[in-house]
Amino acid sequence: MLDEGLRDALLHHPELRSVLSKIDPEEQPCRYAAFLASVIEKSLLQETDPLERLNLCNRLIDILAGTNENAHLGKHRLVFAEKSVLSEITPIHYAQQGLPRPATPIVESSLFTGSPHEPQLIQELQAEMKSADAVDILISFIKWSGLRLLIPAFEDLLTRNIPVRVITTSYMGASDSTAVEWLAKMPNIEVRVSYDTDRTRLHAKIN
């Protein structure tokens, strides 16, 4: 993003050719937000007082909520508390206390290499499914060897009446029919299989 610092750096190096491009109006909110996030993070890193960090965030929110059309943003003002991250909501009478938490946040992209010293994909899926209120799976083929590891998680979803949607394909004929049939027989699971091998080459893993 062209900010004043980058502009001045470019002006000081006329021997270099700079190529700038326009931002599509539809991309502006995302691009500007990502840029501001990096600037805000730098400022928060320089501030060591936790309360002042929170106050800085709230001052920024106040600015954004300063107009009538954005007044609703004021509800996002942070509240100072010893524990300030909501990590679980369950009914008071819920039998299981303390749901398992995945090691990799779902809001961030993660690379699973299979290393024994890193989080395992199967364990992360099991943990995510344990607290899910709906499950959507997009995968190019389904093998029984993989499905059997998740059967307890799928059975738990059935017990809790959690809806599951599965989209898969006939890619290379790699799916095991027994695995697809097992899923299709579950009353809470909806399975769709794409047989279009001429126009599409869907090779998604897990979504």
PDB file of N, CA, C and O in Angstrom, residues 82-137:
ATOM      1  N   GLU A  82      -9.865  -9.462  33.543  1.00  0.00           N
ATOM      2  CA  GLU A  82      -8.728 -10.373  33.699  1.00  0.00           C
ATOM      3  C   GLU A  82      -8.782 -11.469  32.641  1.00  0.00           C
ATOM      4  O   GLU A  82      -7.757 -11.856  32.083  1.00  0.00           O
ATOM      5  N   LYS A  83      -9.997 -11.970  32.371  1.00  0.00           N
ATOM      6  CA  LYS A  83     -10.195 -12.959  31.317  1.00  0.00           C
ATOM      7  C   LYS A  83     -11.127 -12.334  30.284  1.00  0.00           C
ATOM      8  O   LYS A  83     -12.292 -12.087  30.561  1.00  0.00           O
ATOM      9  N   SER A  84     -10.606 -12.076  29.099  1.00  0.00           N
ATOM     10  CA  SER A  84     -11.361 -11.283  28.135  1.00  0.00           C
ATOM     11  C   SER A  84     -11.622 -11.989  26.808  1.00  0.00           C
ATOM     12  O   SER A  84     -12.117 -11.363  25.865  1.00  0.00           O
ATOM     13  N   VAL A  85     -11.294 -13.287  26.701  1.00  0.00           N
ATOM     14  CA  VAL A  85     -11.531 -14.019  25.461  1.00  0.00           C
ATOM     15  C   VAL A  85     -12.574 -15.097  25.715  1.00  0.00           C
ATOM     16  O   VAL A  85     -12.356 -15.998  26.530  1.00  0.00           O
ATOM     17  N   LEU A  86     -13.718 -14.998  25.039  1.00  0.00           N
ATOM     18  CA  LEU A  86     -14.760 -16.014  25.171  1.00  0.00           C
ATOM     19  C   LEU A  86     -14.323 -17.270  24.426  1.00  0.00           C
ATOM     20  O   LEU A  86     -14.110 -17.242  23.209  1.00  0.00           O
ATOM     21  N   SER A  87     -14.155 -18.367  25.123  1.00  0.00           N
ATOM     22  CA  SER A  87     -13.654 -19.596  24.512  1.00  0.00           C
ATOM     23  C   SER A  87     -14.681 -20.709  24.466  1.00  0.00           C
ATOM     24  O   SER A  87     -14.463 -21.719  23.797  1.00  0.00           O
ATOM     25  N   GLU A  88     -15.817 -20.540  25.136  1.00  0.00           N
ATOM     26  CA  GLU A  88     -16.797 -21.621  25.141  1.00  0.00           C
ATOM     27  C   GLU A  88     -18.138 -21.114  25.639  1.00  0.00           C
ATOM     28  O   GLU A  88     -18.206 -20.278  26.550  1.00  0.00           O
ATOM     29  N   ILE A  89     -19.210 -21.602  25.012  1.00  0.00           N
ATOM     30  CA  ILE A  89     -20.565 -21.380  25.495  1.00  0.00           C
ATOM     31  C   ILE A  89     -21.279 -22.723  25.478  1.00  0.00           C
ATOM     32  O   ILE A  89     -21.393 -23.350  24.425  1.00  0.00           O
ATOM     33  N   THR A  90     -21.732 -23.182  26.615  1.00  0.00           N
ATOM     34  CA  THR A  90     -22.471 -24.434  26.699  1.00  0.00           C
ATOM     35  C   THR A  90     -23.621 -24.264  27.691  1.00  0.00           C
ATOM     36  O   THR A  90     -23.523 -23.463  28.621  1.00  0.00           O
ATOM     37  N   PRO A  91     -24.706 -25.004  27.495  1.00  0.00           N
ATOM     38  CA  PRO A  91     -25.802 -24.949  28.472  1.00  0.00           C
ATOM     39  C   PRO A  91     -25.306 -25.339  29.858  1.00  0.00           C
ATOM     40  O   PRO A  91     -24.410 -26.166  30.005  1.00  0.00           O
ATOM     41  N   ILE A  92     -25.900 -24.747  30.896  1.00  0.00           N
ATOM     42  CA  ILE A  92     -25.473 -25.012  32.275  1.00  0.00           C
ATOM     43  C   ILE A  92     -25.599 -26.490  32.614  1.00  0.00           C
ATOM     44  O   ILE A  92     -24.758 -27.053  33.315  1.00  0.00           O
ATOM     45  N   HIS A  93     -26.621 -27.133  32.038  1.00  0.00           N
ATOM     46  CA  HIS A  93     -26.841 -28.540  32.351  1.00  0.00           C
ATOM     47  C   HIS A  93     -26.054 -29.486  31.438  1.00  0.00           C
ATOM     48  O   HIS A  93     -26.226 -30.692  31.506  1.00  0.00           O
ATOM     49  N   TYR A  94     -25.193 -28.916  30.564  1.00  0.00           N
ATOM     50  CA  TYR A  94     -24.453 -29.756  29.611  1.00  0.00           C
ATOM     51  C   TYR A  94     -23.589 -30.754  30.370  1.00  0.00           C
ATOM     52  O   TYR A  94     -22.869 -30.400  31.305  1.00  0.00           O
ATOM     53  N   ALA A  95     -23.671 -32.012  29.936  1.00  0.00           N
ATOM     54  CA  ALA A  95     -23.018 -33.092  30.684  1.00  0.00           C
ATOM     55  C   ALA A  95     -21.504 -32.965  30.680  1.00  0.00           C
ATOM     56  O   ALA A  95     -20.832 -33.215  31.680  1.00  0.00           O
ATOM     57  N   GLN A  96     -20.940 -32.589  29.536  1.00  0.00           N
ATOM     58  CA  GLN A  96     -19.487 -32.526  29.426  1.00  0.00           C
ATOM     59  C   GLN A  96     -18.993 -31.112  29.687  1.00  0.00           C
ATOM     60  O   GLN A  96     -19.358 -30.171  28.993  1.00  0.00           O
ATOM     61  N   GLN A  97     -18.190 -30.954  30.682  1.00  0.00           N
ATOM     62  CA  GLN A  97     -17.627 -29.655  31.010  1.00  0.00           C
ATOM     63  C   GLN A  97     -16.222 -29.530  30.425  1.00  0.00           C
ATOM     64  O   GLN A  97     -15.413 -30.434  30.553  1.00  0.00           O
ATOM     65  N   GLY A  98     -15.948 -28.420  29.796  1.00  0.00           N
ATOM     66  CA  GLY A  98     -14.627 -28.204  29.222  1.00  0.00           C
ATOM     67  C   GLY A  98     -14.449 -28.942  27.913  1.00  0.00           C
ATOM     68  O   GLY A  98     -13.889 -30.036  27.876  1.00  0.00           O
ATOM     69  N   LEU A  99     -14.982 -28.372  26.831  1.00  0.00           N
ATOM     70  CA  LEU A  99     -14.847 -28.998  25.525  1.00  0.00           C
ATOM     71  C   LEU A  99     -13.389 -28.972  25.079  1.00  0.00           C
ATOM     72  O   LEU A  99     -12.648 -28.038  25.390  1.00  0.00           O
ATOM     73  N   PRO A 100     -12.955 -29.991  24.325  1.00  0.00           N
ATOM     74  CA  PRO A 100     -11.575 -29.982  23.826  1.00  0.00           C
ATOM     75  C   PRO A 100     -11.369 -28.818  22.870  1.00  0.00           C
ATOM     76  O   PRO A 100     -12.268 -28.480  22.087  1.00  0.00           O
ATOM     77  N   ARG A 101     -10.200 -28.207  22.929  1.00  0.00           N
ATOM     78  CA  ARG A 101      -9.904 -27.073  22.071  1.00  0.00           C
ATOM     79  C   ARG A 101      -8.803 -27.450  21.089  1.00  0.00           C
ATOM     80  O   ARG A 101      -7.769 -28.003  21.481  1.00  0.00           O
ATOM     81  N   PRO A 102      -9.012 -27.174  19.799  1.00  0.00           N
ATOM     82  CA  PRO A 102      -7.967 -27.465  18.810  1.00  0.00           C
ATOM     83  C   PRO A 102      -6.748 -26.579  19.036  1.00  0.00           C
ATOM     84  O   PRO A 102      -6.854 -25.474  19.559  1.00  0.00           O
ATOM     85  N   ALA A 103      -5.597 -27.092  18.647  1.00  0.00           N
ATOM     86  CA  ALA A 103      -4.357 -26.324  18.809  1.00  0.00           C
ATOM     87  C   ALA A 103      -4.228 -25.244  17.749  1.00  0.00           C
ATOM     88  O   ALA A 103      -3.517 -24.256  17.937  1.00  0.00           O
ATOM     89  N   THR A 104      -4.914 -25.421  16.621  1.00  0.00           N
ATOM     90  CA  THR A 104      -4.831 -24.457  15.521  1.00  0.00           C
ATOM     91  C   THR A 104      -6.150 -23.716  15.402  1.00  0.00           C
ATOM     92  O   THR A 104      -7.198 -24.342  15.235  1.00  0.00           O
ATOM     93  N   PRO A 105      -6.159 -22.381  15.515  1.00  0.00           N
ATOM     94  CA  PRO A 105      -7.402 -21.621  15.425  1.00  0.00           C
ATOM     95  C   PRO A 105      -8.027 -21.748  14.046  1.00  0.00           C
ATOM     96  O   PRO A 105      -7.328 -21.727  13.024  1.00  0.00           O
ATOM     97  N   ILE A 106      -9.350 -21.860  14.019  1.00  0.00           N
ATOM     98  CA  ILE A 106     -10.040 -22.031  12.747  1.00  0.00           C
ATOM     99  C   ILE A 106     -10.009 -20.752  11.906  1.00  0.00           C
ATOM    100  O   ILE A 106     -10.204 -20.785  10.697  1.00  0.00           O
ATOM    101  N   VAL A 107      -9.726 -19.613  12.536  1.00  0.00           N
ATOM    102  CA  VAL A 107      -9.696 -18.344  11.800  1.00  0.00           C
ATOM    103  C   VAL A 107      -8.379 -18.153  11.056  1.00  0.00           C
ATOM    104  O   VAL A 107      -8.236 -17.203  10.303  1.00  0.00           O
ATOM    105  N   GLU A 108      -7.415 -19.046  11.256  1.00  0.00           N
ATOM    106  CA  GLU A 108      -6.119 -18.932  10.589  1.00  0.00           C
ATOM    107  C   GLU A 108      -5.864 -20.167   9.738  1.00  0.00           C
ATOM    108  O   GLU A 108      -6.296 -21.277  10.081  1.00  0.00           O
ATOM    109  N   SER A 109      -5.158 -19.975   8.633  1.00  0.00           N
ATOM    110  CA  SER A 109      -4.770 -21.099   7.795  1.00  0.00           C
ATOM    111  C   SER A 109      -3.646 -21.872   8.472  1.00  0.00           C
ATOM    112  O   SER A 109      -2.740 -21.276   9.053  1.00  0.00           O
ATOM    113  N   SER A 110      -3.717 -23.198   8.389  1.00  0.00           N
ATOM    114  CA  SER A 110      -2.703 -24.041   9.028  1.00  0.00           C
ATOM    115  C   SER A 110      -2.210 -25.095   8.048  1.00  0.00           C
ATOM    116  O   SER A 110      -2.984 -25.612   7.234  1.00  0.00           O
ATOM    117  N   LEU A 111      -0.934 -25.405   8.129  1.00  0.00           N
ATOM    118  CA  LEU A 111      -0.332 -26.444   7.301  1.00  0.00           C
ATOM    119  C   LEU A 111      -0.044 -27.654   8.178  1.00  0.00           C
ATOM    120  O   LEU A 111       0.684 -27.561   9.164  1.00  0.00           O
ATOM    121  N   PHE A 112      -0.635 -28.793   7.819  1.00  0.00           N
ATOM    122  CA  PHE A 112      -0.419 -30.021   8.576  1.00  0.00           C
ATOM    123  C   PHE A 112       0.544 -30.905   7.802  1.00  0.00           C
ATOM    124  O   PHE A 112       0.250 -31.333   6.682  1.00  0.00           O
ATOM    125  N   THR A 113       1.692 -31.169   8.400  1.00  0.00           N
ATOM    126  CA  THR A 113       2.741 -31.928   7.715  1.00  0.00           C
ATOM    127  C   THR A 113       2.794 -33.380   8.133  1.00  0.00           C
ATOM    128  O   THR A 113       3.516 -34.167   7.530  1.00  0.00           O
ATOM    129  N   GLY A 114       2.064 -33.746   9.185  1.00  0.00           N
ATOM    130  CA  GLY A 114       2.128 -35.119   9.671  1.00  0.00           C
ATOM    131  C   GLY A 114       3.265 -35.368  10.630  1.00  0.00           C
ATOM    132  O   GLY A 114       3.465 -36.495  11.084  1.00  0.00           O
ATOM    133  N   SER A 115       4.024 -34.325  10.965  1.00  0.00           N
ATOM    134  CA  SER A 115       5.131 -34.484  11.896  1.00  0.00           C
ATOM    135  C   SER A 115       4.600 -34.836  13.288  1.00  0.00           C
ATOM    136  O   SER A 115       3.624 -34.245  13.741  1.00  0.00           O
ATOM    137  N   PRO A 116       5.226 -35.795  13.973  1.00  0.00           N
ATOM    138  CA  PRO A 116       4.748 -36.170  15.315  1.00  0.00           C
ATOM    139  C   PRO A 116       4.883 -35.052  16.338  1.00  0.00           C
ATOM    140  O   PRO A 116       4.293 -35.120  17.411  1.00  0.00           O
ATOM    141  N   HIS A 117       5.665 -34.030  16.013  1.00  0.00           N
ATOM    142  CA  HIS A 117       5.878 -32.919  16.943  1.00  0.00           C
ATOM    143  C   HIS A 117       4.932 -31.747  16.672  1.00  0.00           C
ATOM    144  O   HIS A 117       5.051 -30.705  17.310  1.00  0.00           O
ATOM    145  N   GLU A 118       4.022 -31.907  15.710  1.00  0.00           N
ATOM    146  CA  GLU A 118       3.088 -30.850  15.362  1.00  0.00           C
ATOM    147  C   GLU A 118       1.659 -31.363  15.515  1.00  0.00           C
ATOM    148  O   GLU A 118       1.429 -32.576  15.594  1.00  0.00           O
ATOM    149  N   PRO A 119       0.681 -30.445  15.581  1.00  0.00           N
ATOM    150  CA  PRO A 119      -0.716 -30.883  15.689  1.00  0.00           C
ATOM    151  C   PRO A 119      -1.092 -31.824  14.553  1.00  0.00           C
ATOM    152  O   PRO A 119      -0.683 -31.636  13.402  1.00  0.00           O
ATOM    153  N   GLN A 120      -1.878 -32.845  14.880  1.00  0.00           N
ATOM    154  CA  GLN A 120      -2.310 -33.817  13.891  1.00  0.00           C
ATOM    155  C   GLN A 120      -3.684 -33.436  13.350  1.00  0.00           C
ATOM    156  O   GLN A 120      -4.580 -33.018  14.102  1.00  0.00           O
ATOM    157  N   LEU A 121      -3.853 -33.585  12.047  1.00  0.00           N
ATOM    158  CA  LEU A 121      -5.099 -33.191  11.402  1.00  0.00           C
ATOM    159  C   LEU A 121      -6.300 -33.906  12.016  1.00  0.00           C
ATOM    160  O   LEU A 121      -7.330 -33.283  12.287  1.00  0.00           O
ATOM    161  N   ILE A 122      -6.190 -35.200  12.256  1.00  0.00           N
ATOM    162  CA  ILE A 122      -7.325 -35.959  12.776  1.00  0.00           C
ATOM    163  C   ILE A 122      -7.750 -35.440  14.141  1.00  0.00           C
ATOM    164  O   ILE A 122      -8.936 -35.317  14.440  1.00  0.00           O
ATOM    165  N   GLN A 123      -6.787 -35.101  14.975  1.00  0.00           N
ATOM    166  CA  GLN A 123      -7.105 -34.593  16.312  1.00  0.00           C
ATOM    167  C   GLN A 123      -7.744 -33.216  16.239  1.00  0.00           C
ATOM    168  O   GLN A 123      -8.656 -32.897  17.014  1.00  0.00           O
ATOM    169  N   GLU A 124      -7.282 -32.397  15.306  1.00  0.00           N
ATOM    170  CA  GLU A 124      -7.868 -31.065  15.152  1.00  0.00           C
ATOM    171  C   GLU A 124      -9.309 -31.160  14.647  1.00  0.00           C
ATOM    172  O   GLU A 124     -10.186 -30.427  15.107  1.00  0.00           O
ATOM    173  N   LEU A 125      -9.550 -32.081  13.702  1.00  0.00           N
ATOM    174  CA  LEU A 125     -10.908 -32.269  13.201  1.00  0.00           C
ATOM    175  C   LEU A 125     -11.837 -32.769  14.303  1.00  0.00           C
ATOM    176  O   LEU A 125     -12.973 -32.307  14.438  1.00  0.00           O
ATOM    177  N   GLN A 126     -11.367 -33.721  15.082  1.00  0.00           N
ATOM    178  CA  GLN A 126     -12.174 -34.253  16.173  1.00  0.00           C
ATOM    179  C   GLN A 126     -12.541 -33.163  17.173  1.00  0.00           C
ATOM    180  O   GLN A 126     -13.682 -33.086  17.642  1.00  0.00           O
ATOM    181  N   ALA A 127     -11.595 -32.311  17.490  1.00  0.00           N
ATOM    182  CA  ALA A 127     -11.844 -31.228  18.439  1.00  0.00           C
ATOM    183  C   ALA A 127     -12.829 -30.210  17.863  1.00  0.00           C
ATOM    184  O   ALA A 127     -13.727 -29.735  18.569  1.00  0.00           O
ATOM    185  N   GLU A 128     -12.683 -29.871  16.591  1.00  0.00           N
ATOM    186  CA  GLU A 128     -13.591 -28.910  15.963  1.00  0.00           C
ATOM    187  C   GLU A 128     -15.011 -29.476  15.900  1.00  0.00           C
ATOM    188  O   GLU A 128     -15.994 -28.776  16.192  1.00  0.00           O
ATOM    189  N   MET A 129     -15.126 -30.754  15.560  1.00  0.00           N
ATOM    190  CA  MET A 129     -16.443 -31.373  15.430  1.00  0.00           C
ATOM    191  C   MET A 129     -17.139 -31.492  16.782  1.00  0.00           C
ATOM    192  O   MET A 129     -18.365 -31.474  16.865  1.00  0.00           O
ATOM    193  N   LYS A 130     -16.364 -31.597  17.841  1.00  0.00           N
ATOM    194  CA  LYS A 130     -16.938 -31.758  19.180  1.00  0.00           C
ATOM    195  C   LYS A 130     -17.741 -30.544  19.600  1.00  0.00           C
ATOM    196  O   LYS A 130     -18.705 -30.665  20.361  1.00  0.00           O
ATOM    197  N   SER A 131     -17.375 -29.372  19.115  1.00  0.00           N
ATOM    198  CA  SER A 131     -18.067 -28.147  19.519  1.00  0.00           C
ATOM    199  C   SER A 131     -18.877 -27.526  18.385  1.00  0.00           C
ATOM    200  O   SER A 131     -19.449 -26.449  18.550  1.00  0.00           O
ATOM    201  N   ALA A 132     -18.946 -28.204  17.239  1.00  0.00           N
ATOM    202  CA  ALA A 132     -19.612 -27.615  16.070  1.00  0.00           C
ATOM    203  C   ALA A 132     -21.126 -27.635  16.214  1.00  0.00           C
ATOM    204  O   ALA A 132     -21.698 -28.541  16.819  1.00  0.00           O
ATOM    205  N   ASP A 133     -21.794 -26.622  15.658  1.00  0.00           N
ATOM    206  CA  ASP A 133     -23.247 -26.638  15.568  1.00  0.00           C
ATOM    207  C   ASP A 133     -23.704 -26.933  14.141  1.00  0.00           C
ATOM    208  O   ASP A 133     -24.893 -26.996  13.851  1.00  0.00           O
ATOM    209  N   ALA A 134     -22.740 -27.109  13.236  1.00  0.00           N
ATOM    210  CA  ALA A 134     -22.994 -27.544  11.866  1.00  0.00           C
ATOM    211  C   ALA A 134     -21.641 -27.893  11.263  1.00  0.00           C
ATOM    212  O   ALA A 134     -20.624 -27.289  11.611  1.00  0.00           O
ATOM    213  N   VAL A 135     -21.619 -28.866  10.356  1.00  0.00           N
ATOM    214  CA  VAL A 135     -20.364 -29.299   9.750  1.00  0.00           C
ATOM    215  C   VAL A 135     -20.547 -29.370   8.239  1.00  0.00           C
ATOM    216  O   VAL A 135     -21.488 -30.008   7.749  1.00  0.00           O
ATOM    217  N   ASP A 136     -19.660 -28.708   7.497  1.00  0.00           N
ATOM    218  CA  ASP A 136     -19.635 -28.777   6.037  1.00  0.00           C
ATOM    219  C   ASP A 136     -18.284 -29.340   5.616  1.00  0.00           C
ATOM    220  O   ASP A 136     -17.238 -28.822   6.043  1.00  0.00           O
ATOM    221  N   ILE A 137     -18.301 -30.369   4.772  1.00  0.00           N
ATOM    222  CA  ILE A 137     -17.060 -31.008   4.328  1.00  0.00           C
ATOM    223  C   ILE A 137     -17.037 -31.019   2.808  1.00  0.00           C
ATOM    224  O   ILE A 137     -17.975 -31.497   2.165  1.00  0.00           O
TER     225      ILE A 137
END
